């Protein structure tokens, strides 16, 4: 999955942007969805060797595109 951009409303939250940057979840980057746990409200992803769990609400702020291979 490729990260296209961060939603406009999320771009105004510096702490959230710093978190995404630390987790390598940035526009132009690629990520792999490891697990979706809707009962826990969490998605686990990996990007550039960094695995992180993020809330579904936070994940919805990432605009992504499915890479076709």
mmCIF file of N, CA and C in Angstrom:
data_model
loop_
_atom_site.group_PDB
_atom_site.id
_atom_site.type_symbol
_atom_site.label_atom_id
_atom_site.label_comp_id
_atom_site.label_asym_id
_atom_site.label_seq_id
_atom_site.Cartn_x
_atom_site.Cartn_y
_atom_site.Cartn_z
ATOM 1 N N UNK A 1 0.857 -1.164 0.000
ATOM 2 C CA UNK A 1 0.000 0.000 0.000
ATOM 3 C C UNK A 1 0.905 1.230 0.000
ATOM 4 N N UNK A 2 0.582 2.205 -0.809
ATOM 5 C CA UNK A 2 1.337 3.461 -0.841
ATOM 6 C C UNK A 2 0.562 4.546 -0.105
ATOM 7 N N UNK A 3 1.263 5.345 0.678
ATOM 8 C CA UNK A 3 0.635 6.476 1.361
ATOM 9 C C UNK A 3 0.623 7.652 0.380
ATOM 10 N N UNK A 4 -0.569 8.113 0.036
ATOM 11 C CA UNK A 4 -0.693 9.236 -0.893
ATOM 12 C C UNK A 4 -0.557 10.567 -0.177
ATOM 13 N N UNK A 5 -1.280 10.699 0.926
ATOM 14 C CA UNK A 5 -1.218 11.947 1.695
ATOM 15 C C UNK A 5 -1.870 11.760 3.048
ATOM 16 N N UNK A 6 -1.734 12.773 3.870
ATOM 17 C CA UNK A 6 -2.390 12.830 5.172
ATOM 18 C C UNK A 6 -3.608 13.724 4.995
ATOM 19 N N UNK A 7 -4.721 13.375 5.604
ATOM 20 C CA UNK A 7 -5.929 14.174 5.430
ATOM 21 C C UNK A 7 -5.670 15.621 5.861
ATOM 22 N N UNK A 8 -6.319 16.585 5.202
ATOM 23 C CA UNK A 8 -6.080 17.999 5.511
ATOM 24 C C UNK A 8 -6.295 18.359 6.975
ATOM 25 N N UNK A 9 -7.332 17.813 7.605
ATOM 26 C CA UNK A 9 -7.570 18.155 9.015
ATOM 27 C C UNK A 9 -6.491 17.591 9.927
ATOM 28 N N UNK A 10 -5.912 16.442 9.560
ATOM 29 C CA UNK A 10 -4.848 15.849 10.375
ATOM 30 C C UNK A 10 -3.526 16.600 10.210
ATOM 31 N N UNK A 11 -3.348 17.268 9.076
ATOM 32 C CA UNK A 11 -2.107 18.009 8.827
ATOM 33 C C UNK A 11 -1.905 19.167 9.796
ATOM 34 N N UNK A 12 -2.940 19.557 10.505
ATOM 35 C CA UNK A 12 -2.828 20.682 11.439
ATOM 36 C C UNK A 12 -2.408 20.242 12.840
ATOM 37 N N UNK A 13 -2.264 18.952 13.071
ATOM 38 C CA UNK A 13 -1.922 18.418 14.395
ATOM 39 C C UNK A 13 -0.455 17.994 14.422
ATOM 40 N N UNK A 14 0.396 18.834 14.959
ATOM 41 C CA UNK A 14 1.836 18.592 14.922
ATOM 42 C C UNK A 14 2.241 17.318 15.671
ATOM 43 N N UNK A 15 1.588 17.008 16.773
ATOM 44 C CA UNK A 15 1.939 15.800 17.533
ATOM 45 C C UNK A 15 1.602 14.555 16.717
ATOM 46 N N UNK A 16 0.462 14.565 16.058
ATOM 47 C CA UNK A 16 0.071 13.441 15.212
ATOM 48 C C UNK A 16 1.046 13.290 14.049
ATOM 49 N N UNK A 17 1.415 14.388 13.422
ATOM 50 C CA UNK A 17 2.359 14.339 12.307
ATOM 51 C C UNK A 17 3.720 13.819 12.762
ATOM 52 N N UNK A 18 4.153 14.221 13.951
ATOM 53 C CA UNK A 18 5.424 13.732 14.488
ATOM 54 C C UNK A 18 5.356 12.220 14.719
ATOM 55 N N UNK A 19 4.222 11.731 15.225
ATOM 56 C CA UNK A 19 4.027 10.295 15.417
ATOM 57 C C UNK A 19 4.112 9.561 14.090
ATOM 58 N N UNK A 20 3.399 10.060 13.083
ATOM 59 C CA UNK A 20 3.418 9.405 11.770
ATOM 60 C C UNK A 20 4.827 9.374 11.191
ATOM 61 N N UNK A 21 5.543 10.469 11.331
ATOM 62 C CA UNK A 21 6.914 10.535 10.823
ATOM 63 C C UNK A 21 7.804 9.521 11.530
ATOM 64 N N UNK A 22 7.686 9.423 12.839
ATOM 65 C CA UNK A 22 8.486 8.470 13.605
ATOM 66 C C UNK A 22 8.178 7.028 13.212
ATOM 67 N N UNK A 23 6.943 6.783 12.806
ATOM 68 C CA UNK A 23 6.522 5.442 12.408
ATOM 69 C C UNK A 23 6.737 5.191 10.912
ATOM 70 N N UNK A 24 7.309 6.159 10.216
ATOM 71 C CA UNK A 24 7.590 6.092 8.771
ATOM 72 C C UNK A 24 6.318 6.046 7.929
ATOM 73 N N UNK A 25 5.221 6.576 8.457
ATOM 74 C CA UNK A 25 3.942 6.594 7.752
ATOM 75 C C UNK A 25 3.756 7.973 7.118
ATOM 76 N N UNK A 26 4.481 8.184 6.028
ATOM 77 C CA UNK A 26 4.528 9.501 5.402
ATOM 78 C C UNK A 26 4.143 9.405 3.931
ATOM 79 N N UNK A 27 3.632 10.511 3.369
ATOM 80 C CA UNK A 27 3.306 10.509 1.944
ATOM 81 C C UNK A 27 4.506 10.088 1.097
ATOM 82 N N UNK A 28 4.233 9.256 0.124
ATOM 83 C CA UNK A 28 5.282 8.731 -0.734
ATOM 84 C C UNK A 28 5.874 7.432 -0.219
ATOM 85 N N UNK A 29 5.572 7.104 1.035
ATOM 86 C CA UNK A 29 6.082 5.878 1.626
ATOM 87 C C UNK A 29 5.172 4.696 1.344
ATOM 88 N N UNK A 30 5.686 3.536 1.648
ATOM 89 C CA UNK A 30 4.905 2.307 1.491
ATOM 90 C C UNK A 30 4.711 1.669 2.853
ATOM 91 N N UNK A 31 3.582 1.009 3.021
ATOM 92 C CA UNK A 31 3.332 0.288 4.254
ATOM 93 C C UNK A 31 2.676 -1.040 3.941
ATOM 94 N N UNK A 32 2.816 -1.940 4.877
ATOM 95 C CA UNK A 32 2.175 -3.250 4.786
ATOM 96 C C UNK A 32 1.223 -3.379 5.955
ATOM 97 N N UNK A 33 -0.016 -3.754 5.674
ATOM 98 C CA UNK A 33 -0.983 -3.995 6.737
ATOM 99 C C UNK A 33 -0.721 -5.397 7.269
ATOM 100 N N UNK A 34 -0.382 -5.460 8.549
ATOM 101 C CA UNK A 34 -0.063 -6.741 9.189
ATOM 102 C C UNK A 34 -1.320 -7.372 9.772
ATOM 103 N N UNK A 35 -2.127 -6.561 10.460
ATOM 104 C CA UNK A 35 -3.332 -7.085 11.107
ATOM 105 C C UNK A 35 -4.342 -5.964 11.282
ATOM 106 N N UNK A 36 -5.603 -6.306 11.069
ATOM 107 C CA UNK A 36 -6.709 -5.399 11.359
ATOM 108 C C UNK A 36 -7.515 -6.048 12.475
ATOM 109 N N UNK A 37 -7.632 -5.342 13.598
ATOM 110 C CA UNK A 37 -8.353 -5.863 14.757
ATOM 111 C C UNK A 37 -9.482 -4.896 15.120
ATOM 112 N N UNK A 38 -10.589 -4.925 14.367
ATOM 113 C CA UNK A 38 -11.663 -3.965 14.613
ATOM 114 C C UNK A 38 -12.275 -4.079 16.007
ATOM 115 N N UNK A 39 -12.252 -5.273 16.597
ATOM 116 C CA UNK A 39 -12.787 -5.436 17.948
ATOM 117 C C UNK A 39 -11.954 -4.665 18.974
ATOM 118 N N UNK A 40 -10.678 -4.416 18.635
ATOM 119 C CA UNK A 40 -9.800 -3.659 19.521
ATOM 120 C C UNK A 40 -9.606 -2.226 19.045
ATOM 121 N N UNK A 41 -10.112 -1.933 17.834
ATOM 122 C CA UNK A 41 -9.973 -0.590 17.285
ATOM 123 C C UNK A 41 -8.562 -0.264 16.833
ATOM 124 N N UNK A 42 -7.811 -1.296 16.404
ATOM 125 C CA UNK A 42 -6.396 -1.114 16.090
ATOM 126 C C UNK A 42 -6.038 -1.786 14.765
ATOM 127 N N UNK A 43 -5.126 -1.137 14.046
ATOM 128 C CA UNK A 43 -4.531 -1.703 12.838
ATOM 129 C C UNK A 43 -3.022 -1.747 13.068
ATOM 130 N N UNK A 44 -2.410 -2.878 12.761
ATOM 131 C CA UNK A 44 -0.962 -3.003 12.874
ATOM 132 C C UNK A 44 -0.374 -2.932 11.470
ATOM 133 N N UNK A 45 0.602 -2.046 11.302
ATOM 134 C CA UNK A 45 1.231 -1.838 10.002
ATOM 135 C C UNK A 45 2.742 -1.860 10.157
ATOM 136 N N UNK A 46 3.435 -2.069 9.045
ATOM 137 C CA UNK A 46 4.895 -2.003 9.019
ATOM 138 C C UNK A 46 5.304 -1.097 7.872
ATOM 139 N N UNK A 47 6.254 -0.215 8.140
ATOM 140 C CA UNK A 47 6.786 0.687 7.125
ATOM 141 C C UNK A 47 8.275 0.875 7.372
ATOM 142 N N UNK A 48 9.078 0.578 6.368
ATOM 143 C CA UNK A 48 10.532 0.746 6.456
ATOM 144 C C UNK A 48 11.123 0.073 7.691
ATOM 145 N N UNK A 49 10.650 -1.135 7.990
ATOM 146 C CA UNK A 49 11.191 -1.880 9.121
ATOM 147 C C UNK A 49 10.629 -1.494 10.472
ATOM 148 N N UNK A 50 9.714 -0.542 10.506
ATOM 149 C CA UNK A 50 9.093 -0.117 11.766
ATOM 150 C C UNK A 50 7.674 -0.658 11.803
ATOM 151 N N UNK A 51 7.360 -1.472 12.813
ATOM 152 C CA UNK A 51 6.013 -2.007 12.994
ATOM 153 C C UNK A 51 5.327 -1.209 14.087
ATOM 154 N N UNK A 52 4.103 -0.781 13.813
ATOM 155 C CA UNK A 52 3.371 -0.006 14.811
ATOM 156 C C UNK A 52 1.890 -0.336 14.748
ATOM 157 N N UNK A 53 1.240 -0.135 15.862
ATOM 158 C CA UNK A 53 -0.209 -0.288 15.954
ATOM 159 C C UNK A 53 -0.806 1.102 16.078
ATOM 160 N N UNK A 54 -1.777 1.364 15.239
ATOM 161 C CA UNK A 54 -2.437 2.673 15.281
ATOM 162 C C UNK A 54 -3.943 2.462 15.344
ATOM 163 N N UNK A 55 -4.614 3.402 15.967
ATOM 164 C CA UNK A 55 -6.062 3.321 16.066
ATOM 165 C C UNK A 55 -6.718 3.451 14.704
ATOM 166 N N UNK A 56 -7.870 2.845 14.576
ATOM 167 C CA UNK A 56 -8.591 2.896 13.308
ATOM 168 C C UNK A 56 -8.913 4.336 12.923
ATOM 169 N N UNK A 57 -9.256 5.177 13.899
ATOM 170 C CA UNK A 57 -9.533 6.581 13.596
ATOM 171 C C UNK A 57 -8.288 7.269 13.042
ATOM 172 N N UNK A 58 -7.141 7.031 13.664
ATOM 173 C CA UNK A 58 -5.886 7.617 13.171
ATOM 174 C C UNK A 58 -5.551 7.073 11.783
ATOM 175 N N UNK A 59 -5.734 5.785 11.585
ATOM 176 C CA UNK A 59 -5.445 5.176 10.284
ATOM 177 C C UNK A 59 -6.327 5.762 9.186
ATOM 178 N N UNK A 60 -7.537 6.138 9.538
ATOM 179 C CA UNK A 60 -8.441 6.702 8.530
ATOM 180 C C UNK A 60 -7.966 8.059 8.033
ATOM 181 N N UNK A 61 -7.006 8.662 8.720
ATOM 182 C CA UNK A 61 -6.449 9.953 8.302
ATOM 183 C C UNK A 61 -5.357 9.797 7.252
ATOM 184 N N UNK A 62 -4.940 8.550 7.005
ATOM 185 C CA UNK A 62 -3.958 8.274 5.965
ATOM 186 C C UNK A 62 -4.690 7.932 4.675
ATOM 187 N N UNK A 63 -4.405 8.673 3.634
ATOM 188 C CA UNK A 63 -4.995 8.372 2.328
ATOM 189 C C UNK A 63 -4.009 7.491 1.593
ATOM 190 N N UNK A 64 -4.450 6.293 1.250
ATOM 191 C CA UNK A 64 -3.558 5.297 0.675
ATOM 192 C C UNK A 64 -4.091 4.785 -0.653
ATOM 193 N N UNK A 65 -3.206 4.111 -1.372
ATOM 194 C CA UNK A 65 -3.577 3.494 -2.644
ATOM 195 C C UNK A 65 -3.023 2.077 -2.634
ATOM 196 N N UNK A 66 -3.859 1.145 -2.994
ATOM 197 C CA UNK A 66 -3.435 -0.254 -3.082
ATOM 198 C C UNK A 66 -2.508 -0.410 -4.273
ATOM 199 N N UNK A 67 -1.332 -0.945 -4.037
ATOM 200 C CA UNK A 67 -0.374 -1.200 -5.109
ATOM 201 C C UNK A 67 -0.740 -2.509 -5.781
ATOM 202 N N UNK A 68 -0.877 -2.473 -7.066
ATOM 203 C CA UNK A 68 -1.171 -3.705 -7.846
ATOM 204 C C UNK A 68 0.133 -4.258 -8.359
ATOM 205 N N UNK A 69 0.393 -5.514 -8.026
ATOM 206 C CA UNK A 69 1.619 -6.143 -8.525
ATOM 207 C C UNK A 69 1.315 -7.346 -9.353
#
